[in-house]
């Protein structure tokens, strides 16, 4: 098994004297798509921020592979709508990049024709794709996405996640994302990490959906998700985590 790109070891985070995350052990390995799920306020964004080094651990540590290139899409990005700025200009901040690099990143994000459009005129889905393009500029080995499909309708979210899977195959990068779209998560992830201040459960989508800790948080209304998961993952992936196609999760 290859070495982890990023690992949390006994990670604890305190903010304003409150314990937000406790004793989180977690690893992400090359090429994996891992999704973090959990209720509002459970510490998902905080975990991502800790992994990129934007929030300091109060206990334990985060380990990153030496020289690791990270692409990060934050949960919120407010852009002043009164400020005229083209997509191309946005992608060349904070440092200038070539028109070719901009075109290549937009192409990878699945929106090849947006370079000259104004940021304020983009639809929600286009905006998310531009944020993805920005995260792809440095050819990341790990892509961290914090609720990348918020505000998108279900076809829009599904298309976004399909694009992520394609990016993963094209670039070979690992992907860690936070999502509330449980149905899509189940279809698009190799592994799911369910947190609520601590790691509740972790594993393949089927295993997590069947875990009592997950059901306590989300109920058992995941049958449709599992059907989708089975449907879309009927082909083989080369992963170190075997897919368990048993039916206990439906019990
Ligand atoms: N800078 C901060 N200072 C103090 N508390 C914070 C800070 N950032 C986050 N928190 C608190 O930490 C907890 C976890 O927040 P976080 O944003 O990680 O949750 P989340 O799981 O991403 O939630 P959501 O699904 O609502 O986006 C919340 O109670 C939040 O109020």
PDB file of C-alpha atoms and ligand atoms in Angstrom:
ATOM      1  CA  UNK A   1       0.000   0.000   0.000  1.00  0.00           C
ATOM      2  CA  UNK A   2       1.435   3.397  -0.924  1.00  0.00           C
ATOM      3  CA  UNK A   3       2.346   5.929   1.744  1.00  0.00           C
ATOM      4  CA  UNK A   4      -0.357   8.400   2.757  1.00  0.00           C
ATOM      5  CA  UNK A   5      -0.354  11.855   1.156  1.00  0.00           C
ATOM      6  CA  UNK A   6      -1.877  13.388   4.260  1.00  0.00           C
ATOM      7  CA  UNK A   7      -2.523  11.841   7.647  1.00  0.00           C
ATOM      8  CA  UNK A   8      -4.116  13.059  10.857  1.00  0.00           C
ATOM      9  CA  UNK A   9      -2.743  11.321  13.949  1.00  0.00           C
ATOM     10  CA  UNK A  10      -4.695  11.704  17.171  1.00  0.00           C
ATOM     11  CA  UNK A  11      -5.709  15.131  15.883  1.00  0.00           C
ATOM     12  CA  UNK A  12      -7.523  17.451  18.265  1.00  0.00           C
ATOM     13  CA  UNK A  13      -8.685  20.993  17.480  1.00  0.00           C
ATOM     14  CA  UNK A  14      -9.844  23.578  20.002  1.00  0.00           C
ATOM     15  CA  UNK A  15     -11.297  26.888  18.853  1.00  0.00           C
ATOM     16  CA  UNK A  16     -12.286  29.593  21.343  1.00  0.00           C
ATOM     17  CA  UNK A  17     -11.732  27.114  24.146  1.00  0.00           C
ATOM     18  CA  UNK A  18     -14.207  24.628  22.650  1.00  0.00           C
ATOM     19  CA  UNK A  19     -13.195  21.149  21.616  1.00  0.00           C
ATOM     20  CA  UNK A  20     -14.193  20.934  17.928  1.00  0.00           C
ATOM     21  CA  UNK A  21     -12.406  17.735  16.943  1.00  0.00           C
ATOM     22  CA  UNK A  22     -11.097  14.992  19.205  1.00  0.00           C
ATOM     23  CA  UNK A  23      -8.677  12.188  18.492  1.00  0.00           C
ATOM     24  CA  UNK A  24      -9.110  12.050  14.708  1.00  0.00           C
ATOM     25  CA  UNK A  25      -7.040   9.423  12.922  1.00  0.00           C
ATOM     26  CA  UNK A  26      -7.301   9.562   9.184  1.00  0.00           C
ATOM     27  CA  UNK A  27      -5.233   9.030   6.055  1.00  0.00           C
ATOM     28  CA  UNK A  28      -5.656   9.773   2.403  1.00  0.00           C
ATOM     29  CA  UNK A  29      -3.676   7.826  -0.191  1.00  0.00           C
ATOM     30  CA  UNK A  30      -2.858   8.494  -3.836  1.00  0.00           C
ATOM     31  CA  UNK A  31      -5.806   8.319  -6.215  1.00  0.00           C
ATOM     32  CA  UNK A  32      -8.526   7.860  -3.587  1.00  0.00           C
ATOM     33  CA  UNK A  33     -11.806   9.758  -3.490  1.00  0.00           C
ATOM     34  CA  UNK A  34     -12.783  10.167   0.142  1.00  0.00           C
ATOM     35  CA  UNK A  35     -15.853  12.052   1.302  1.00  0.00           C
ATOM     36  CA  UNK A  36     -16.367  13.545   4.744  1.00  0.00           C
ATOM     37  CA  UNK A  37     -19.965  13.554   5.925  1.00  0.00           C
ATOM     38  CA  UNK A  38     -21.453  14.687   9.236  1.00  0.00           C
ATOM     39  CA  UNK A  39     -24.142  16.972  10.639  1.00  0.00           C
ATOM     40  CA  UNK A  40     -23.862  20.779  10.538  1.00  0.00           C
ATOM     41  CA  UNK A  41     -21.208  21.991  12.911  1.00  0.00           C
ATOM     42  CA  UNK A  42     -19.611  18.556  13.271  1.00  0.00           C
ATOM     43  CA  UNK A  43     -16.160  19.841  12.317  1.00  0.00           C
ATOM     44  CA  UNK A  44     -15.910  18.922   8.636  1.00  0.00           C
ATOM     45  CA  UNK A  45     -14.610  22.279   7.409  1.00  0.00           C
ATOM     46  CA  UNK A  46     -12.339  22.490  10.440  1.00  0.00           C
ATOM     47  CA  UNK A  47     -10.840  19.113   9.563  1.00  0.00           C
ATOM     48  CA  UNK A  48     -10.071  20.265   6.014  1.00  0.00           C
ATOM     49  CA  UNK A  49      -8.542  23.487   7.320  1.00  0.00           C
ATOM     50  CA  UNK A  50      -6.375  21.506   9.719  1.00  0.00           C
ATOM     51  CA  UNK A  51      -5.244  19.209   6.901  1.00  0.00           C
ATOM     52  CA  UNK A  52      -4.110  22.138   4.755  1.00  0.00           C
ATOM     53  CA  UNK A  53      -2.406  23.731   7.770  1.00  0.00           C
ATOM     54  CA  UNK A  54      -4.742  26.707   8.155  1.00  0.00           C
ATOM     55  CA  UNK A  55      -5.840  25.647  11.662  1.00  0.00           C
ATOM     56  CA  UNK A  56      -3.372  24.512  14.319  1.00  0.00           C
ATOM     57  CA  UNK A  57      -3.847  21.233  16.170  1.00  0.00           C
ATOM     58  CA  UNK A  58      -4.276  21.429  19.929  1.00  0.00           C
ATOM     59  CA  UNK A  59      -3.414  17.738  20.146  1.00  0.00           C
ATOM     60  CA  UNK A  60      -1.843  15.218  17.825  1.00  0.00           C
ATOM     61  CA  UNK A  61      -0.561  16.236  14.426  1.00  0.00           C
ATOM     62  CA  UNK A  62      -1.093  16.406  10.688  1.00  0.00           C
ATOM     63  CA  UNK A  63       1.496  14.787   8.447  1.00  0.00           C
ATOM     64  CA  UNK A  64       1.836  15.761   4.803  1.00  0.00           C
ATOM     65  CA  UNK A  65       4.062  14.036   2.263  1.00  0.00           C
ATOM     66  CA  UNK A  66       7.137  16.147   1.588  1.00  0.00           C
ATOM     67  CA  UNK A  67       6.545  18.768  -1.096  1.00  0.00           C
ATOM     68  CA  UNK A  68       2.886  17.773  -1.409  1.00  0.00           C
ATOM     69  CA  UNK A  69       0.944  19.942  -3.876  1.00  0.00           C
ATOM     70  CA  UNK A  70      -2.515  20.718  -2.554  1.00  0.00           C
ATOM     71  CA  UNK A  71      -5.507  22.217  -4.316  1.00  0.00           C
ATOM     72  CA  UNK A  72      -8.176  23.610  -1.999  1.00  0.00           C
ATOM     73  CA  UNK A  73     -11.682  24.829  -2.735  1.00  0.00           C
ATOM     74  CA  UNK A  74     -13.058  26.670   0.320  1.00  0.00           C
ATOM     75  CA  UNK A  75     -16.678  26.427   1.390  1.00  0.00           C
ATOM     76  CA  UNK A  76     -17.272  30.107   0.824  1.00  0.00           C
ATOM     77  CA  UNK A  77     -15.609  32.611  -1.387  1.00  0.00           C
ATOM     78  CA  UNK A  78     -17.120  36.061  -1.443  1.00  0.00           C
ATOM     79  CA  UNK A  79     -16.281  38.081  -4.512  1.00  0.00           C
ATOM     80  CA  UNK A  80     -17.227  41.720  -4.665  1.00  0.00           C
ATOM     81  CA  UNK A  81     -19.852  41.781  -7.415  1.00  0.00           C
ATOM     82  CA  UNK A  82     -19.151  45.436  -8.156  1.00  0.00           C
ATOM     83  CA  UNK A  83     -15.572  44.607  -9.079  1.00  0.00           C
ATOM     84  CA  UNK A  84     -15.221  43.776 -12.751  1.00  0.00           C
ATOM     85  CA  UNK A  85     -13.039  40.707 -13.092  1.00  0.00           C
ATOM     86  CA  UNK A  86     -12.858  38.138 -15.829  1.00  0.00           C
ATOM     87  CA  UNK A  87     -12.507  34.440 -15.100  1.00  0.00           C
ATOM     88  CA  UNK A  88      -9.047  34.518 -16.688  1.00  0.00           C
ATOM     89  CA  UNK A  89      -7.948  37.346 -14.396  1.00  0.00           C
ATOM     90  CA  UNK A  90      -9.365  35.562 -11.340  1.00  0.00           C
ATOM     91  CA  UNK A  91      -7.327  32.481 -12.238  1.00  0.00           C
ATOM     92  CA  UNK A  92      -4.144  34.495 -12.531  1.00  0.00           C
ATOM     93  CA  UNK A  93      -4.416  35.811  -8.965  1.00  0.00           C
ATOM     94  CA  UNK A  94      -2.366  36.016  -6.853  1.00  0.00           C
ATOM     95  CA  UNK A  95       0.310  35.355  -9.453  1.00  0.00           C
ATOM     96  CA  UNK A  96       0.234  35.723 -13.173  1.00  0.00           C
ATOM     97  CA  UNK A  97      -0.120  32.587 -15.285  1.00  0.00           C
ATOM     98  CA  UNK A  98      -0.141  32.067 -19.041  1.00  0.00           C
ATOM     99  CA  UNK A  99      -3.306  32.073 -21.131  1.00  0.00           C
ATOM    100  CA  UNK A 100      -2.493  28.451 -22.013  1.00  0.00           C
ATOM    101  CA  UNK A 101      -2.387  27.427 -18.345  1.00  0.00           C
ATOM    102  CA  UNK A 102      -5.732  29.164 -17.770  1.00  0.00           C
ATOM    103  CA  UNK A 103      -7.275  27.447 -20.785  1.00  0.00           C
ATOM    104  CA  UNK A 104      -5.926  24.068 -19.668  1.00  0.00           C
ATOM    105  CA  UNK A 105      -7.313  24.442 -16.142  1.00  0.00           C
ATOM    106  CA  UNK A 106     -10.743  25.541 -17.397  1.00  0.00           C
ATOM    107  CA  UNK A 107     -10.733  22.639 -19.800  1.00  0.00           C
ATOM    108  CA  UNK A 108      -9.967  20.196 -16.985  1.00  0.00           C
ATOM    109  CA  UNK A 109     -12.750  21.692 -14.910  1.00  0.00           C
ATOM    110  CA  UNK A 110     -15.133  21.084 -17.814  1.00  0.00           C
ATOM    111  CA  UNK A 111     -15.796  24.753 -18.689  1.00  0.00           C
ATOM    112  CA  UNK A 112     -13.401  25.479 -21.578  1.00  0.00           C
ATOM    113  CA  UNK A 113     -15.061  28.664 -22.850  1.00  0.00           C
ATOM    114  CA  UNK A 114     -15.316  30.845 -19.762  1.00  0.00           C
ATOM    115  CA  UNK A 115     -11.972  32.696 -19.696  1.00  0.00           C
ATOM    116  CA  UNK A 116     -13.333  36.036 -20.899  1.00  0.00           C
ATOM    117  CA  UNK A 117     -16.593  35.991 -18.954  1.00  0.00           C
ATOM    118  CA  UNK A 118     -17.157  38.203 -15.914  1.00  0.00           C
ATOM    119  CA  UNK A 119     -17.027  36.389 -12.567  1.00  0.00           C
ATOM    120  CA  UNK A 120     -20.245  38.107 -11.423  1.00  0.00           C
ATOM    121  CA  UNK A 121     -22.170  36.779 -14.426  1.00  0.00           C
ATOM    122  CA  UNK A 122     -21.422  33.107 -13.792  1.00  0.00           C
ATOM    123  CA  UNK A 123     -24.138  30.685 -12.756  1.00  0.00           C
ATOM    124  CA  UNK A 124     -23.652  28.803  -9.478  1.00  0.00           C
ATOM    125  CA  UNK A 125     -22.481  25.707 -11.324  1.00  0.00           C
ATOM    126  CA  UNK A 126     -20.055  27.657 -13.504  1.00  0.00           C
ATOM    127  CA  UNK A 127     -18.668  29.450 -10.441  1.00  0.00           C
ATOM    128  CA  UNK A 128     -17.961  26.130  -8.727  1.00  0.00           C
ATOM    129  CA  UNK A 129     -16.217  24.891 -11.890  1.00  0.00           C
ATOM    130  CA  UNK A 130     -14.043  28.012 -11.934  1.00  0.00           C
ATOM    131  CA  UNK A 131     -13.078  27.402  -8.290  1.00  0.00           C
ATOM    132  CA  UNK A 132     -12.214  23.858  -9.305  1.00  0.00           C
ATOM    133  CA  UNK A 133     -10.130  25.179 -12.198  1.00  0.00           C
ATOM    134  CA  UNK A 134      -8.266  27.431  -9.786  1.00  0.00           C
ATOM    135  CA  UNK A 135      -7.551  24.505  -7.460  1.00  0.00           C
ATOM    136  CA  UNK A 136      -6.233  22.515 -10.442  1.00  0.00           C
ATOM    137  CA  UNK A 137      -3.789  25.206 -11.617  1.00  0.00           C
ATOM    138  CA  UNK A 138      -0.809  23.763  -9.735  1.00  0.00           C
ATOM    139  CA  UNK A 139      -1.483  20.156 -10.731  1.00  0.00           C
ATOM    140  CA  UNK A 140      -2.310  19.094  -7.180  1.00  0.00           C
ATOM    141  CA  UNK A 141      -1.605  15.613  -5.893  1.00  0.00           C
ATOM    142  CA  UNK A 142      -4.444  16.112  -3.433  1.00  0.00           C
ATOM    143  CA  UNK A 143      -7.582  18.084  -4.051  1.00  0.00           C
ATOM    144  CA  UNK A 144      -9.608  19.209  -1.032  1.00  0.00           C
ATOM    145  CA  UNK A 145     -13.125  20.403  -1.734  1.00  0.00           C
ATOM    146  CA  UNK A 146     -15.378  21.854   0.941  1.00  0.00           C
ATOM    147  CA  UNK A 147     -18.993  21.397  -0.153  1.00  0.00           C
ATOM    148  CA  UNK A 148     -18.219  21.994  -3.814  1.00  0.00           C
ATOM    149  CA  UNK A 149     -21.790  21.458  -4.972  1.00  0.00           C
ATOM    150  CA  UNK A 150     -23.661  23.726  -2.586  1.00  0.00           C
ATOM    151  CA  UNK A 151     -26.369  25.602  -4.429  1.00  0.00           C
ATOM    152  CA  UNK A 152     -26.321  23.193  -7.370  1.00  0.00           C
ATOM    153  CA  UNK A 153     -29.357  21.133  -8.280  1.00  0.00           C
ATOM    154  CA  UNK A 154     -29.092  17.371  -8.350  1.00  0.00           C
ATOM    155  CA  UNK A 155     -28.122  17.008 -12.039  1.00  0.00           C
ATOM    156  CA  UNK A 156     -25.610  19.830 -11.525  1.00  0.00           C
ATOM    157  CA  UNK A 157     -24.113  18.088  -8.486  1.00  0.00           C
ATOM    158  CA  UNK A 158     -23.999  14.736 -10.243  1.00  0.00           C
ATOM    159  CA  UNK A 159     -22.233  16.328 -13.235  1.00  0.00           C
ATOM    160  CA  UNK A 160     -19.750  18.010 -10.895  1.00  0.00           C
ATOM    161  CA  UNK A 161     -18.915  14.738  -9.126  1.00  0.00           C
ATOM    162  CA  UNK A 162     -18.540  12.949 -12.466  1.00  0.00           C
ATOM    163  CA  UNK A 163     -16.068  15.630 -13.501  1.00  0.00           C
ATOM    164  CA  UNK A 164     -14.177  15.083 -10.229  1.00  0.00           C
ATOM    165  CA  UNK A 165     -13.922  11.374 -10.974  1.00  0.00           C
ATOM    166  CA  UNK A 166     -12.577  12.201 -14.442  1.00  0.00           C
ATOM    167  CA  UNK A 167     -10.061  14.659 -12.997  1.00  0.00           C
ATOM    168  CA  UNK A 168      -8.944  11.966 -10.599  1.00  0.00           C
ATOM    169  CA  UNK A 169      -8.394   9.525 -13.470  1.00  0.00           C
ATOM    170  CA  UNK A 170      -6.707  12.086 -15.727  1.00  0.00           C
ATOM    171  CA  UNK A 171      -4.406  13.598 -13.104  1.00  0.00           C
ATOM    172  CA  UNK A 172      -4.153  10.687 -10.685  1.00  0.00           C
ATOM    173  CA  UNK A 173      -4.792  13.010  -7.750  1.00  0.00           C
ATOM    174  CA  UNK A 174      -6.454  12.041  -4.509  1.00  0.00           C
ATOM    175  CA  UNK A 175      -9.666  13.862  -3.648  1.00  0.00           C
ATOM    176  CA  UNK A 176     -11.025  14.674  -0.207  1.00  0.00           C
ATOM    177  CA  UNK A 177     -14.360  16.428  -0.144  1.00  0.00           C
ATOM    178  CA  UNK A 178     -17.017  17.486   2.294  1.00  0.00           C
ATOM    179  CA  UNK A 179     -20.532  16.891   1.118  1.00  0.00           C
ATOM    180  CA  UNK A 180     -24.128  16.927   2.257  1.00  0.00           C
ATOM    181  CA  UNK A 181     -25.348  15.187  -0.895  1.00  0.00           C
ATOM    182  CA  UNK A 182     -25.486  11.768   0.677  1.00  0.00           C
ATOM    183  CA  UNK A 183     -26.980  10.169  -2.403  1.00  0.00           C
ATOM    184  CA  UNK A 184     -24.268  11.404  -4.701  1.00  0.00           C
ATOM    185  CA  UNK A 185     -21.543  10.789  -2.141  1.00  0.00           C
ATOM    186  CA  UNK A 186     -22.447   7.159  -2.054  1.00  0.00           C
ATOM    187  CA  UNK A 187     -22.074   6.937  -5.818  1.00  0.00           C
ATOM    188  CA  UNK A 188     -18.882   8.922  -6.145  1.00  0.00           C
ATOM    189  CA  UNK A 189     -16.659   7.931  -3.218  1.00  0.00           C
ATOM    190  CA  UNK A 190     -14.248   5.108  -2.610  1.00  0.00           C
ATOM    191  CA  UNK A 191     -14.374   5.749   1.098  1.00  0.00           C
ATOM    192  CA  UNK A 192     -16.557   7.760   3.444  1.00  0.00           C
ATOM    193  CA  UNK A 193     -15.489   9.332   6.724  1.00  0.00           C
ATOM    194  CA  UNK A 194     -18.396  10.133   8.997  1.00  0.00           C
ATOM    195  CA  UNK A 195     -17.535  12.644  11.713  1.00  0.00           C
ATOM    196  CA  UNK A 196     -19.310  14.333  14.580  1.00  0.00           C
ATOM    197  CA  UNK A 197     -16.534  15.969  16.585  1.00  0.00           C
ATOM    198  CA  UNK A 198     -14.767  12.627  16.331  1.00  0.00           C
ATOM    199  CA  UNK A 199     -14.665   9.868  13.719  1.00  0.00           C
ATOM    200  CA  UNK A 200     -17.986   8.017  14.023  1.00  0.00           C
ATOM    201  CA  UNK A 201     -17.276   5.472  11.330  1.00  0.00           C
ATOM    202  CA  UNK A 202     -15.244   5.054   8.199  1.00  0.00           C
ATOM    203  CA  UNK A 203     -15.160   2.688   5.244  1.00  0.00           C
ATOM    204  CA  UNK A 204     -16.636   1.991   1.847  1.00  0.00           C
ATOM    205  CA  UNK A 205     -19.970   3.761   1.239  1.00  0.00           C
ATOM    206  CA  UNK A 206     -21.883   0.544   1.831  1.00  0.00           C
ATOM    207  CA  UNK A 207     -20.166  -0.197   5.094  1.00  0.00           C
ATOM    208  CA  UNK A 208     -20.653   3.339   6.404  1.00  0.00           C
ATOM    209  CA  UNK A 209     -24.301   3.452   5.336  1.00  0.00           C
ATOM    210  CA  UNK A 210     -24.885   0.241   7.268  1.00  0.00           C
ATOM    211  CA  UNK A 211     -23.031   1.358  10.407  1.00  0.00           C
ATOM    212  CA  UNK A 212     -25.193   2.082  13.478  1.00  0.00           C
ATOM    213  CA  UNK A 213     -23.259   5.323  14.153  1.00  0.00           C
ATOM    214  CA  UNK A 214     -24.107   6.599  10.682  1.00  0.00           C
ATOM    215  CA  UNK A 215     -27.744   5.575  10.964  1.00  0.00           C
ATOM    216  CA  UNK A 216     -28.011   7.329  14.304  1.00  0.00           C
ATOM    217  CA  UNK A 217     -26.960  10.554  12.547  1.00  0.00           C
ATOM    218  CA  UNK A 218     -28.648  10.218   9.176  1.00  0.00           C
ATOM    219  CA  UNK A 219     -31.335   7.564   9.569  1.00  0.00           C
ATOM    220  CA  UNK A 220     -31.555   4.653   7.189  1.00  0.00           C
ATOM    221  CA  UNK A 221     -32.951   6.467   4.169  1.00  0.00           C
ATOM    222  CA  UNK A 222     -29.961   5.588   2.062  1.00  0.00           C
ATOM    223  CA  UNK A 223     -31.395   2.729   0.060  1.00  0.00           C
ATOM    224  CA  UNK A 224     -31.630   4.825  -3.089  1.00  0.00           C
ATOM    225  CA  UNK A 225     -28.066   5.923  -2.595  1.00  0.00           C
ATOM    226  CA  UNK A 226     -26.889   2.371  -2.306  1.00  0.00           C
ATOM    227  CA  UNK A 227     -28.800   1.373  -5.400  1.00  0.00           C
ATOM    228  CA  UNK A 228     -27.090   4.190  -7.266  1.00  0.00           C
ATOM    229  CA  UNK A 229     -23.774   3.148  -5.810  1.00  0.00           C
ATOM    230  CA  UNK A 230     -24.174  -0.443  -6.964  1.00  0.00           C
ATOM    231  CA  UNK A 231     -25.311   0.685 -10.350  1.00  0.00           C
ATOM    232  CA  UNK A 232     -22.441   3.046 -11.048  1.00  0.00           C
ATOM    233  CA  UNK A 233     -19.714   0.953  -9.506  1.00  0.00           C
ATOM    234  CA  UNK A 234     -20.443  -2.273 -11.306  1.00  0.00           C
ATOM    235  CA  UNK A 235     -17.117  -1.902 -13.120  1.00  0.00           C
ATOM    236  CA  UNK A 236     -13.787  -2.600 -11.434  1.00  0.00           C
ATOM    237  CA  UNK A 237     -11.590   0.001  -9.814  1.00  0.00           C
ATOM    238  CA  UNK A 238      -8.033  -0.629  -8.880  1.00  0.00           C
ATOM    239  CA  UNK A 239      -8.284   0.225  -5.209  1.00  0.00           C
ATOM    240  CA  UNK A 240      -6.758  -1.208  -2.129  1.00  0.00           C
ATOM    241  CA  UNK A 241     -10.165  -1.113  -0.444  1.00  0.00           C
ATOM    242  CA  UNK A 242     -12.318  -3.955  -1.666  1.00  0.00           C
ATOM    243  CA  UNK A 243     -15.949  -3.216  -2.354  1.00  0.00           C
ATOM    244  CA  UNK A 244     -18.174  -5.371  -0.234  1.00  0.00           C
ATOM    245  CA  UNK A 245     -21.255  -6.197  -2.163  1.00  0.00           C
ATOM    246  CA  UNK A 246     -23.110  -7.827   0.662  1.00  0.00           C
ATOM    247  CA  UNK A 247     -26.651  -6.853   1.539  1.00  0.00           C
ATOM    248  CA  UNK A 248     -26.494  -6.325   5.272  1.00  0.00           C
ATOM    249  CA  UNK A 249     -26.691  -2.581   4.736  1.00  0.00           C
ATOM    250  CA  UNK A 250     -30.258  -3.007   3.548  1.00  0.00           C
ATOM    251  CA  UNK A 251     -31.379  -4.934   6.620  1.00  0.00           C
TER     252      UNK A 251
HETATM  253  N1  LIG B   1     -12.789  30.230  13.971  1.00  0.00           N
HETATM  254  C1  LIG B   1     -13.629  29.633  14.810  1.00  0.00           C
HETATM  255  N2  LIG B   1     -13.718  30.003  16.096  1.00  0.00           N
HETATM  256  C2  LIG B   1     -14.557  29.381  16.948  1.00  0.00           C
HETATM  257  N3  LIG B   1     -15.372  28.370  16.621  1.00  0.00           N
HETATM  258  C3  LIG B   1     -15.343  27.966  15.352  1.00  0.00           C
HETATM  259  C4  LIG B   1     -14.482  28.574  14.371  1.00  0.00           C
HETATM  260  N4  LIG B   1     -14.674  27.930  13.189  1.00  0.00           N
HETATM  261  C5  LIG B   1     -15.605  26.997  13.418  1.00  0.00           C
HETATM  262  N5  LIG B   1     -16.018  27.006  14.706  1.00  0.00           N
HETATM  263  C6  LIG B   1     -17.007  26.109  15.327  1.00  0.00           C
HETATM  264  O1  LIG B   1     -16.573  24.785  15.146  1.00  0.00           O
HETATM  265  C7  LIG B   1     -17.665  23.909  14.925  1.00  0.00           C
HETATM  266  C8  LIG B   1     -17.421  23.127  13.648  1.00  0.00           C
HETATM  267  O2  LIG B   1     -17.493  24.000  12.530  1.00  0.00           O
HETATM  268  P1  LIG B   1     -17.241  23.500  11.051  1.00  0.00           P
HETATM  269  O3  LIG B   1     -17.404  24.665  10.157  1.00  0.00           O
HETATM  270  O4  LIG B   1     -15.977  22.732  11.005  1.00  0.00           O
HETATM  271  O5  LIG B   1     -18.463  22.493  10.878  1.00  0.00           O
HETATM  272  P2  LIG B   1     -19.008  21.769   9.584  1.00  0.00           P
HETATM  273  O6  LIG B   1     -19.156  20.332   9.940  1.00  0.00           O
HETATM  274  O7  LIG B   1     -18.170  22.093   8.413  1.00  0.00           O
HETATM  275  O8  LIG B   1     -20.457  22.436   9.466  1.00  0.00           O
HETATM  276  P3  LIG B   1     -21.434  22.725   8.221  1.00  0.00           P
HETATM  277  O9  LIG B   1     -21.940  21.402   7.745  1.00  0.00           O
HETATM  278  O10 LIG B   1     -22.510  23.523   8.872  1.00  0.00           O
HETATM  279  O11 LIG B   1     -20.647  23.476   7.202  1.00  0.00           O
HETATM  280  C9  LIG B   1     -18.901  24.797  14.892  1.00  0.00           C
HETATM  281  O12 LIG B   1     -19.533  24.712  16.135  1.00  0.00           O
HETATM  282  C10 LIG B   1     -18.347  26.186  14.635  1.00  0.00           C
HETATM  283  O13 LIG B   1     -19.167  27.149  15.230  1.00  0.00           O
END
